[in-house]
Each structure stands twice: as structure tokens, then as C-alpha cells.
Short mmCIF file of C-alpha atoms and ligand atoms in Angstrom, two decimals:
data_model
loop_
_atom_site.label_atom_id
_atom_site.label_comp_id
_atom_site.label_asym_id
_atom_site.label_seq_id
_atom_site.Cartn_x
_atom_site.Cartn_y
_atom_site.Cartn_z
CA ASP A 5 -17.81 5.82 17.40
CA HIS A 6 -15.86 2.57 17.71
CA THR A 7 -14.82 0.07 15.01
CA ILE A 8 -16.10 -3.51 14.91
CA VAL A 9 -13.68 -6.05 13.41
CA CYS A 10 -15.42 -9.29 12.36
CA GLY A 11 -13.00 -12.21 12.05
CA TYR A 12 -9.76 -12.41 14.02
CA GLY A 13 -7.43 -14.26 11.66
CA GLN A 14 -4.24 -12.69 10.30
CA VAL A 15 -6.12 -9.86 8.55
CA GLY A 16 -8.27 -9.03 11.57
CA GLU A 17 -5.27 -9.15 13.88
CA ALA A 18 -3.32 -6.69 11.69
CA VAL A 19 -6.30 -4.29 11.45
CA ALA A 20 -7.09 -4.39 15.18
CA THR A 21 -3.47 -4.02 16.26
CA ALA A 22 -2.89 -1.00 14.00
CA LEU A 23 -6.12 0.73 15.10
CA VAL A 24 -5.43 0.13 18.80
CA SER A 25 -1.88 1.52 18.36
CA ALA A 26 -3.52 4.65 16.95
CA LYS A 27 -5.70 4.88 20.11
CA LYS A 28 -8.92 3.90 18.31
CA GLU A 29 -11.62 1.94 20.13
CA VAL A 30 -12.02 -1.54 18.65
CA VAL A 31 -14.30 -4.53 19.34
CA VAL A 32 -13.25 -7.82 17.76
CA VAL A 33 -15.90 -10.49 17.03
CA ASP A 34 -14.98 -14.14 16.38
CA HIS A 35 -16.55 -17.45 17.34
CA ARG A 36 -13.15 -19.02 18.03
CA THR A 37 -12.36 -18.26 21.70
CA GLU A 38 -8.74 -19.37 21.30
CA HIS A 39 -8.17 -16.66 18.66
CA LEU A 40 -9.59 -14.02 20.96
CA GLU A 41 -7.31 -14.79 23.89
CA TRP A 42 -4.34 -13.14 22.21
CA ALA A 43 -6.45 -10.08 21.44
CA GLN A 44 -7.55 -9.82 25.07
CA ALA A 45 -3.93 -10.15 26.20
CA HIS A 46 -3.22 -7.04 24.08
CA GLY A 47 -6.05 -5.07 25.65
CA ILE A 48 -8.46 -5.34 22.70
CA HIS A 49 -12.18 -5.68 23.51
CA THR A 50 -13.54 -9.00 22.27
CA LEU A 51 -16.92 -10.63 21.82
CA VAL A 52 -17.28 -14.38 21.28
CA GLY A 53 -19.91 -15.12 18.67
CA ASP A 54 -20.74 -15.50 15.00
CA ALA A 55 -20.75 -12.11 13.27
CA THR A 56 -23.37 -13.36 10.79
CA ASP A 57 -25.83 -13.37 13.75
CA GLU A 58 -27.53 -9.93 13.96
CA GLU A 59 -27.88 -10.27 17.73
CA VAL A 60 -24.09 -10.60 18.00
CA LEU A 61 -23.61 -7.46 15.85
CA ARG A 62 -26.09 -5.59 18.10
CA ARG A 63 -24.16 -6.67 21.19
CA ALA A 64 -20.97 -5.38 19.51
CA GLY A 65 -22.71 -2.00 19.30
CA VAL A 66 -23.28 -1.90 15.54
CA GLU A 67 -26.01 0.74 15.88
CA ARG A 68 -23.63 3.33 17.42
CA ALA A 69 -20.37 2.20 15.73
CA ALA A 70 -18.59 4.42 13.18
CA SER A 71 -17.24 1.58 11.08
CA LEU A 72 -17.15 -2.17 10.62
CA VAL A 73 -14.46 -4.31 9.00
CA SER A 74 -15.55 -7.78 7.83
CA VAL A 75 -12.44 -9.89 7.24
CA ILE A 76 -13.63 -13.46 7.79
CA ASN A 77 -11.81 -16.05 5.63
CA ASN A 78 -15.04 -16.80 3.75
CA ASP A 79 -16.76 -14.67 1.08
CA PRO A 80 -20.40 -15.71 1.84
CA SER A 81 -19.93 -14.88 5.56
CA ASN A 82 -18.45 -11.47 4.74
CA LEU A 83 -21.30 -10.74 2.31
CA TYR A 84 -23.83 -11.72 4.97
CA VAL A 85 -22.15 -9.47 7.56
CA VAL A 86 -22.07 -6.51 5.12
CA LEU A 87 -25.81 -6.82 4.39
CA SER A 88 -26.74 -7.30 8.07
CA ALA A 89 -24.59 -4.42 9.29
CA LYS A 90 -25.80 -1.94 6.63
CA GLY A 91 -29.40 -2.95 7.47
CA LEU A 92 -28.86 -2.25 11.18
CA ASN A 93 -26.96 1.01 10.61
CA PRO A 94 -27.04 2.56 7.12
CA ASP A 95 -24.51 5.27 8.16
CA LEU A 96 -21.90 2.69 9.12
CA LYS A 97 -18.70 2.75 7.04
CA VAL A 98 -18.13 -0.86 5.97
CA ILE A 99 -14.88 -2.37 4.61
CA ALA A 100 -15.00 -6.01 3.46
CA ARG A 101 -12.52 -8.62 2.37
CA ALA A 102 -13.20 -10.48 -0.91
CA SER A 103 -11.13 -13.33 -2.33
CA ASP A 104 -11.77 -12.55 -6.00
CA GLU A 105 -13.27 -9.95 -8.35
CA SER A 106 -16.66 -11.65 -8.50
CA ALA A 107 -16.95 -11.64 -4.69
CA ALA A 108 -15.76 -8.02 -4.64
CA ARG A 109 -18.60 -6.96 -6.97
CA LYS A 110 -21.13 -8.68 -4.69
CA MET A 111 -19.73 -6.92 -1.60
CA ARG A 112 -20.09 -3.54 -3.34
CA ARG A 113 -23.66 -4.34 -4.44
CA ALA A 114 -24.43 -5.30 -0.80
CA GLY A 115 -23.29 -1.82 0.29
CA ALA A 116 -19.62 -2.20 1.24
CA ASP A 117 -17.87 1.20 1.05
CA GLU A 118 -14.46 -0.33 0.36
CA VAL A 119 -13.42 -3.85 -0.65
CA VAL A 120 -9.95 -5.38 -0.27
CA ASN A 121 -8.84 -8.42 -2.27
CA PRO A 122 -5.64 -9.66 -0.54
CA TYR A 123 -4.29 -11.28 -3.71
CA GLN A 124 -4.80 -8.36 -6.08
CA LEU A 125 -3.49 -5.96 -3.40
CA SER A 126 -0.37 -8.12 -2.98
CA GLY A 127 0.27 -8.22 -6.71
CA ASN A 128 -0.08 -4.44 -6.95
CA ARG A 129 2.23 -3.94 -3.97
CA ILE A 130 4.89 -6.25 -5.42
CA ALA A 131 4.77 -4.34 -8.73
CA ALA A 132 5.09 -1.04 -6.81
CA MET A 133 8.09 -2.46 -4.89
CA MET A 134 9.79 -3.01 -8.24
CA LEU A 135 8.67 0.17 -10.04
CA ALA A 136 8.98 2.63 -7.11
CA PRO A 137 10.69 0.84 -4.21
CA ARG A 138 11.40 3.91 -2.04
CA LEU A 139 7.96 5.48 -2.42
CA SER A 140 6.29 2.14 -1.77
CA ARG A 141 8.32 1.64 1.42
CA LEU A 142 7.65 5.21 2.53
CA LEU A 143 3.94 4.90 2.02
CA SER A 144 3.74 1.56 3.79
CA GLY A 145 5.13 3.35 6.84
CA ASN A 146 8.23 1.17 6.97
CA VAL A 147 10.84 3.92 6.78
CA THR A 148 9.17 6.84 8.48
CA SER A 149 11.92 8.37 10.60
CA ASP A 150 12.54 11.51 12.65
CA HIS A 151 14.12 13.00 9.51
CA PHE A 152 11.18 12.54 7.17
CA THR A 153 7.57 11.59 7.56
CA VAL A 154 4.29 12.23 5.70
CA ARG A 155 0.82 12.61 7.19
CA GLU A 156 -2.68 13.76 6.17
CA ILE A 157 -4.17 16.29 8.60
CA SER A 158 -7.65 17.82 8.45
CA VAL A 159 -7.57 21.62 8.53
CA PRO A 160 -9.09 23.06 11.75
CA ASP A 161 -11.34 26.11 11.74
CA ALA A 162 -8.52 28.18 13.28
CA LEU A 163 -6.46 27.82 10.09
CA VAL A 164 -9.25 28.57 7.60
CA GLY A 165 -8.39 31.72 5.63
CA ARG A 166 -4.61 31.33 6.09
CA THR A 167 -2.39 30.50 3.12
CA ILE A 168 -0.27 27.40 2.62
CA ALA A 169 2.82 29.62 2.69
CA GLU A 170 1.81 30.94 6.14
CA LEU A 171 1.19 27.46 7.53
CA GLY A 172 4.54 26.29 6.13
CA ARG A 173 6.44 29.27 7.57
CA GLN A 174 4.84 28.87 10.98
CA THR A 175 5.52 25.13 11.34
CA GLY A 176 8.51 24.51 9.09
CA ALA A 177 6.59 21.70 7.37
CA LEU A 178 6.13 21.26 3.62
CA ILE A 179 2.45 21.39 2.58
CA VAL A 180 2.54 19.00 -0.38
CA ALA A 181 -1.14 18.87 -1.33
CA VAL A 182 -4.64 19.94 -0.36
CA TRP A 183 -7.64 17.67 -0.74
CA ARG A 184 -10.75 19.71 -1.55
CA ASP A 185 -14.06 18.10 -2.56
CA GLY A 186 -12.27 14.74 -2.56
CA GLN A 187 -9.63 15.76 -5.11
CA PRO A 188 -5.94 16.30 -4.35
CA LEU A 189 -4.43 19.59 -5.57
CA ARG A 190 -0.77 20.60 -5.59
CA GLY A 191 -0.09 22.74 -2.50
CA ARG A 192 0.69 26.19 -4.01
CA PRO A 193 2.05 28.87 -1.62
CA LYS A 194 -0.75 31.42 -2.21
CA GLU A 195 -3.56 28.87 -1.86
CA VAL A 196 -5.99 29.87 0.92
CA LEU A 197 -7.14 27.04 3.20
CA GLN A 198 -10.91 26.44 3.27
CA ALA A 199 -13.22 24.73 5.76
CA GLY A 200 -13.26 20.97 5.09
CA ASP A 201 -9.79 20.88 3.51
CA THR A 202 -7.31 18.16 4.40
CA VAL A 203 -3.57 18.76 3.85
CA LEU A 204 -0.78 16.34 2.98
CA VAL A 205 2.16 17.39 5.13
CA ALA A 206 5.81 16.28 4.84
CA GLY A 207 8.89 17.07 6.83
CA ALA A 208 10.87 16.16 9.91
CA ALA A 209 8.73 14.57 12.63
CA ASP A 210 8.69 17.78 14.76
CA GLU A 211 7.59 19.91 11.78
CA VAL A 212 4.70 17.56 11.00
CA GLU A 213 3.80 17.49 14.70
CA ALA A 214 3.68 21.30 14.67
CA VAL A 215 0.90 21.21 12.04
CA GLU A 216 -0.97 18.60 14.10
CA ALA A 217 -0.59 20.86 17.17
CA GLN A 218 -2.26 23.74 15.27
CA ARG A 219 -5.20 21.44 14.77
CA LEU A 220 -5.38 20.36 18.41
CA GLY A 221 -4.44 23.69 19.99
CA ASP B 123 17.23 -7.59 -17.28
CA HIS B 124 13.72 -9.06 -17.37
CA THR B 125 11.47 -10.17 -14.49
CA ILE B 126 10.35 -13.78 -14.03
CA VAL B 127 6.94 -14.22 -12.37
CA CYS B 128 6.43 -17.74 -10.98
CA GLY B 129 2.75 -18.58 -10.46
CA TYR B 130 -0.03 -17.01 -12.51
CA GLY B 131 -2.92 -16.87 -10.07
CA GLN B 132 -4.50 -13.58 -8.95
CA VAL B 133 -1.24 -12.29 -7.41
CA GLY B 134 0.88 -13.19 -10.42
CA GLU B 135 -1.66 -11.71 -12.80
CA ALA B 136 -1.68 -8.39 -10.92
CA VAL B 137 2.14 -8.23 -10.82
CA ALA B 138 2.59 -9.12 -14.49
CA THR B 139 -0.13 -6.76 -15.72
CA ALA B 140 1.29 -3.80 -13.78
CA LEU B 141 4.87 -4.46 -14.92
CA VAL B 142 3.85 -4.87 -18.57
CA SER B 143 1.85 -1.59 -18.38
CA ALA B 144 5.08 0.06 -17.21
CA LYS B 145 6.86 -1.37 -20.31
CA LYS B 146 8.92 -3.90 -18.34
CA GLU B 147 9.86 -7.23 -19.89
CA VAL B 148 8.15 -10.12 -18.07
CA VAL B 149 8.16 -13.93 -18.41
CA VAL B 150 5.40 -15.78 -16.56
CA VAL B 151 5.95 -19.41 -15.50
CA ASP B 152 3.06 -21.71 -14.53
CA HIS B 153 2.33 -25.38 -15.12
CA ARG B 154 -1.37 -24.66 -15.79
CA THR B 155 -1.65 -23.95 -19.52
CA GLU B 156 -5.21 -22.62 -19.16
CA HIS B 157 -3.97 -19.88 -16.78
CA LEU B 158 -1.31 -18.83 -19.27
CA GLU B 159 -3.68 -18.36 -22.19
CA TRP B 160 -5.06 -15.12 -20.77
CA ALA B 161 -1.52 -13.86 -20.21
CA GLN B 162 -0.59 -14.64 -23.80
CA ALA B 163 -3.71 -12.86 -25.02
CA HIS B 164 -2.37 -9.75 -23.24
CA GLY B 165 1.03 -10.02 -24.88
CA ILE B 166 2.88 -11.39 -21.85
CA HIS B 167 5.64 -13.94 -22.52
CA THR B 168 4.80 -17.30 -20.93
CA LEU B 169 6.55 -20.58 -20.20
CA VAL B 170 4.61 -23.74 -19.33
CA GLY B 171 6.36 -25.66 -16.55
CA ASP B 172 6.90 -26.10 -12.85
CA ALA B 173 9.00 -23.25 -11.45
CA THR B 174 10.42 -25.59 -8.79
CA ASP B 175 12.30 -27.33 -11.64
CA GLU B 176 15.70 -25.64 -12.13
CA GLU B 177 15.67 -26.47 -15.84
CA VAL B 178 12.41 -24.47 -16.19
CA LEU B 179 13.98 -21.50 -14.37
CA ARG B 180 17.00 -21.70 -16.70
CA ARG B 181 14.74 -21.68 -19.73
CA ALA B 182 13.00 -18.60 -18.28
CA GLY B 183 16.42 -16.91 -18.33
CA VAL B 184 17.05 -16.83 -14.57
CA GLU B 185 20.82 -16.40 -15.08
CA ARG B 186 20.39 -13.05 -16.92
CA ALA B 187 17.15 -11.85 -15.23
CA ALA B 188 17.14 -8.78 -12.96
CA SER B 189 14.42 -10.04 -10.66
CA LEU B 190 12.12 -12.94 -9.85
CA VAL B 191 8.73 -12.89 -8.14
CA SER B 192 7.57 -16.20 -6.61
CA VAL B 193 3.83 -15.98 -5.91
CA ILE B 194 2.65 -19.59 -6.09
CA ASN B 195 -0.29 -20.34 -3.74
CA ASN B 196 1.90 -22.69 -1.71
CA ASP B 197 4.64 -21.79 0.79
CA PRO B 198 6.91 -24.86 0.25
CA SER B 199 6.91 -24.27 -3.54
CA ASN B 200 7.80 -20.59 -3.09
CA LEU B 201 10.59 -21.47 -0.65
CA TYR B 202 11.94 -24.02 -3.13
CA VAL B 203 11.87 -21.47 -5.97
CA VAL B 204 13.64 -18.83 -3.82
CA LEU B 205 16.48 -21.24 -2.96
CA SER B 206 16.82 -22.53 -6.53
CA ALA B 207 16.78 -19.05 -8.07
CA LYS B 208 19.33 -17.56 -5.64
CA GLY B 209 21.57 -20.59 -6.26
CA LEU B 210 21.45 -20.05 -10.02
CA ASN B 211 21.89 -16.26 -9.82
CA PRO B 212 22.98 -14.76 -6.49
CA ASP B 213 22.54 -11.18 -7.84
CA LEU B 214 18.86 -11.76 -8.66
CA LYS B 215 16.40 -9.61 -6.69
CA VAL B 216 13.82 -12.05 -5.32
CA ILE B 217 10.36 -11.20 -3.93
CA ALA B 218 8.32 -14.05 -2.43
CA ARG B 219 4.80 -14.56 -1.18
CA ALA B 220 4.34 -16.13 2.28
CA SER B 221 1.04 -17.04 3.89
CA ASP B 222 2.12 -16.46 7.50
CA GLU B 223 4.94 -15.06 9.63
CA SER B 224 6.66 -18.43 10.05
CA ALA B 225 6.78 -18.95 6.27
CA ALA B 226 7.98 -15.35 5.85
CA ARG B 227 10.96 -15.99 8.16
CA LYS B 228 11.90 -19.08 6.14
CA MET B 229 11.73 -17.12 2.84
CA ARG B 230 14.09 -14.49 4.27
CA ARG B 231 16.50 -17.16 5.54
CA ALA B 232 16.45 -18.72 2.05
CA GLY B 233 17.57 -15.38 0.59
CA ALA B 234 14.37 -13.56 -0.44
CA ASP B 235 15.01 -9.81 -0.62
CA GLU B 236 11.37 -8.93 0.11
CA VAL B 237 8.47 -11.01 1.40
CA VAL B 238 4.77 -10.19 1.05
CA ASN B 239 2.12 -11.77 3.29
CA PRO B 240 -1.24 -11.01 1.60
CA TYR B 241 -3.18 -11.20 4.87
CA GLN B 242 -0.96 -8.96 6.97
CA LEU B 243 -0.67 -6.52 4.05
CA SER B 244 -4.47 -6.41 3.72
CA GLY B 245 -4.93 -5.76 7.44
CA ASN B 246 -2.39 -2.94 7.33
CA ARG B 247 -4.03 -1.45 4.24
CA ILE B 248 -7.51 -1.56 5.83
CA ALA B 249 -6.17 0.19 8.94
CA ALA B 250 -4.51 2.82 6.71
CA MET B 251 -7.83 3.31 4.84
CA MET B 252 -9.41 4.22 8.17
CA LEU B 253 -6.56 6.24 9.70
CA ALA B 254 -5.40 8.09 6.55
CA PRO B 255 -7.93 7.43 3.77
CA ARG B 256 -6.73 10.11 1.32
CA LEU B 257 -3.04 9.34 1.65
CA SER B 258 -3.72 5.62 1.36
CA ARG B 259 -5.75 6.14 -1.84
CA LEU B 260 -3.11 8.49 -3.25
CA LEU B 261 -0.31 6.05 -2.62
CA SER B 262 -2.19 3.11 -4.04
CA GLY B 263 -2.32 5.06 -7.30
CA ASN B 264 -6.11 5.16 -7.34
CA VAL B 265 -6.56 8.93 -7.48
CA THR B 266 -3.52 10.10 -9.39
CA SER B 267 -4.88 12.79 -11.72
CA ASP B 268 -3.57 15.48 -14.05
CA HIS B 269 -3.84 17.91 -11.12
CA PHE B 270 -1.70 16.00 -8.66
CA THR B 271 0.63 13.05 -8.82
CA VAL B 272 3.69 11.79 -6.92
CA ARG B 273 6.66 9.88 -8.33
CA GLU B 274 10.17 8.80 -7.34
CA ILE B 275 12.81 9.71 -9.93
CA SER B 276 16.51 8.84 -9.83
CA VAL B 277 18.74 11.92 -10.26
CA PRO B 278 20.71 11.85 -13.54
CA ASP B 279 24.35 12.94 -13.74
CA ALA B 280 23.29 16.13 -15.55
CA LEU B 281 21.51 17.37 -12.41
CA VAL B 282 24.26 16.53 -9.91
CA GLY B 283 25.52 19.74 -8.28
CA ARG B 284 22.23 21.62 -8.81
CA THR B 285 20.05 22.57 -5.85
CA ILE B 286 16.52 21.43 -5.13
CA ALA B 287 15.37 25.04 -5.50
CA GLU B 288 16.85 25.17 -9.03
CA LEU B 289 15.23 21.89 -10.05
CA GLY B 290 11.89 23.08 -8.66
CA ARG B 291 12.09 26.47 -10.44
CA GLN B 292 13.03 24.88 -13.75
CA THR B 293 10.24 22.26 -13.78
CA GLY B 294 7.55 23.77 -11.56
CA ALA B 295 7.47 20.53 -9.54
CA LEU B 296 7.67 20.26 -5.76
CA ILE B 297 10.74 18.27 -4.63
CA VAL B 298 9.34 16.70 -1.45
CA ALA B 299 12.22 14.49 -0.37
CA VAL B 300 15.64 13.17 -1.34
CA TRP B 301 16.71 9.59 -0.63
CA ARG B 302 20.44 9.44 0.05
CA ASP B 303 22.17 6.27 1.33
CA GLY B 304 18.73 4.66 1.57
CA GLN B 305 17.29 7.28 3.95
CA PRO B 306 14.63 9.85 3.02
CA LEU B 307 15.42 13.48 3.88
CA ARG B 308 13.11 16.49 3.69
CA GLY B 309 13.74 18.32 0.41
CA ARG B 310 15.22 21.66 1.56
CA PRO B 311 15.66 24.37 -1.11
CA LYS B 312 19.45 24.78 -0.69
CA GLU B 313 20.17 21.05 -0.70
CA VAL B 314 22.64 20.14 -3.48
CA LEU B 315 21.79 16.99 -5.46
CA GLN B 316 24.45 14.25 -5.37
CA ALA B 317 25.19 11.26 -7.60
CA GLY B 318 23.00 8.31 -6.58
CA ASP B 319 20.22 10.48 -5.11
CA THR B 320 16.57 9.71 -5.82
CA VAL B 321 13.96 12.47 -5.45
CA LEU B 322 10.30 12.28 -4.44
CA VAL B 323 8.51 14.69 -6.77
CA ALA B 324 4.93 15.99 -6.49
CA GLY B 325 2.85 18.28 -8.65
CA ALA B 326 0.65 18.44 -11.69
CA ALA B 327 1.34 15.66 -14.20
CA ASP B 328 3.21 17.99 -16.59
CA GLU B 329 5.44 19.32 -13.80
CA VAL B 330 6.40 15.80 -12.71
CA GLU B 331 6.97 14.85 -16.36
CA ALA B 332 9.34 17.82 -16.69
CA VAL B 333 11.58 16.33 -13.98
CA GLU B 334 11.47 12.94 -15.72
CA ALA B 335 12.42 14.69 -19.01
CA GLN B 336 15.53 16.15 -17.33
CA ARG B 337 16.52 12.59 -16.54
CA LEU B 338 15.92 11.31 -20.05
CA GLY B 339 17.11 14.36 -21.96
CA1 CA C 697 -19.20 -17.33 10.42
CA1 CA C 698 4.74 -26.22 -8.18
#
């Protein structure tokens, strides 16, 4: 259940670096060997080749991968990769880069699960920096500290049937919200956790870790 | 205290549209009249001219503006605008676009308060979509609903001296965190609100609005 990152420019580098830091398995595909050397130096698996070639995607393990990110600096190439990858593995989660709204629509029609337009995203982020500077910095992970951090954690079977108040008392963390059937709900103390729930947890780093430990332990 | 947006491409359009939706006063500067027509059609103030010309920045009101966003698709132009704008108004908050890390360092040296690299931002966002999909969607404002929303709200003088527990009881909202001296702290019930604090509030839309009403009323 690894992730394939097609295109190792600035976008691909940022994706791969963040995923590897989070201990995820990543394979980077690019036809420019010089771009892949830096990735290799950072312990990222690489494959030299053109991601628009189905044989290259097969060698990258597309049939058993969990997800694929197509972030080549070229809309037609990304569209081609999305169509090829979904054809080889319909269950694959695919995220594609698109340089404008018209390209974004094509990516979605080709089966991309999520599309990112760097320019629209940047404009939205700049507006958020002005309208809600602290929240925007917090959410971008730039000011997470020992004193305060937020994380989403899927609820393990062991916690099903317990209330939010119980989980909060036991760990010291604040249970801000519960996602159920894809929708976020305010985390009310008497709410009983159900199988498949994911919780939004806030607090000091050790409090948030205590919720994570419930999940792992 | 308006905002000047230099460059009306995709980034500038997204910034201006979001700020105008939030009832902020915006002036868009671009030398391409055809790009400005759409902005005008949406009720955004426009000024035809090259933002690298100080006279154009003066006509856009740079000396009395609160902030300036330079998002031209060209690093040297953005650097030039940052230097000109800070020279004309040192108190101006300036956010600049940079297409790589080397350009970003130059923008900061020239006085930019914040720098956004669309490619690095996109890579980080894609990684967040994979590592924390719900939180990332929530924070990007894509799933804010009547049932659950988050907002940062500056604490008005009328609430100084009250505790977080009191504010929560009165409004029904969850006070998740308090920013004090720039640092976020977990919102503990007995914490007393101080002048200059900003709170991170979560809850149903009407609960969050009730906190906002305390500020306005
Ligand atoms: Ca290619
Ligand atoms: Ca120019």
C-alpha cells in the first residue's frame, strides 16, 4: 500500500518529503535522472522513466499501490497518467495537479479523486492568511508546539461505545469534533463513539499522543 | 485600510474574490485591461497600470493601505513591487508570491512579511490530503457546515477578565485554544481571557456566531 509520486519537481519533492517524514512508503517516478539523485540521497525509492508509459507505472507497482500523485508540470501528461493509472487499478486513490479550471475539470472526468490547482490554492491561502492568520498558520502545521497541537485520529474498536467525555477525561485531550459518514459534528460530551468514526483532537502534544496511544495500544 | 492586489492572474483573482466575499476593500492593479474587466464585473475596484511603477502604487493608495499582495507571475516584478511598496509605506503588511526557494529568500530580504510558493504549498497540501484528509478539508473551508465550523475571533474588551468556561457556557461554543503573545495554548476552562487574546472557537454555526456577537455587541 505505497504511494507513487509522478514528477519530481518542486511539488513532487514537497509531497514525497512530507510522506517519507510520516513513515509512508513512496516511489518517485521521473525521467530526469538528475532530479532523482536528491531523492535517492534522502532515502526515497526512485524509478527513472516516463510516467505516461504504462510499463513504467507497472514497474512502480501501480497494481498494488494505495495511491498515486501526478504532479508533472504539464496538464496533458498528468491527464494521461490519471487515465492510465485508473485503468490499471480502479481502486487507486489518485490526486492530480492542474494548472487551470479547465484542466481540473478534465482530470476529474478522467477519474482523479482530488485535483490541486497551485495558483487557486495559493490565492485562497493568501486570503486566509489575511482573514484568519493564526488559524491558517496552525492548520499549515507551522506553529504546532508542545503546548498546542491538533490531529485527526481514527477511532479504534477498543473505544467504540465510550463517550467523548470519557475519552477526554482519560487522556486530558479536547475532543473537538467527530466525523461520521463524512460529516464533521461538534464533539459533545455525551456523544457515544461509533465504529468508523474519526475524531479531531486538540491539546498539548502529550495529551494528543495519549489518544493516539489508545488507538495503537 | 484597504488591500492592494498586484497581478490579476489566477492567484490574484482567488485572493481578491475571497477578500471581497469577506467584505474587505480591495484594489486590483494589472496592466492587462482585459484581465481587469472580469474583476470590474464582480464589483472589485481596479487600476490599469504596471505595479512596478511607484506612481501606480501611489494612485492605488499604497500610503494609506493596510496590506499589499504581490502575485505577478514573475519573480523580479514581485521583488520590485515588495521593495517599492515597503519604501513608500514601511507599516504595510506585504505578502509576495515566489516561484522557488531562492526567490522566496530574496522576497523576505526585501521586506515581505509572508511569502507563498505555489508549488511547495501544493506539495504540502497534497501530503496533508493523504495524511489528514478530514482536517485538511475542514481547514481549507470546503466542508464548513451549519453543524460544525471553526473560526478565530479576537477577544473584545468586554470579555477580558471572564474565563473560557464562562464564554463557553454563555454561547454554547467550544473554546479550543487561546493565542497569547503569538503562541497557541490549549483552551482550559479556568483560563482568564486577557486583552489582546484571540480565541479559536468551534461548534455549530450559531454557537460560533454567538461568540462573534459578543465581540460586536
Ligand atoms: Ca512525461
Ligand atoms: Ca510588470
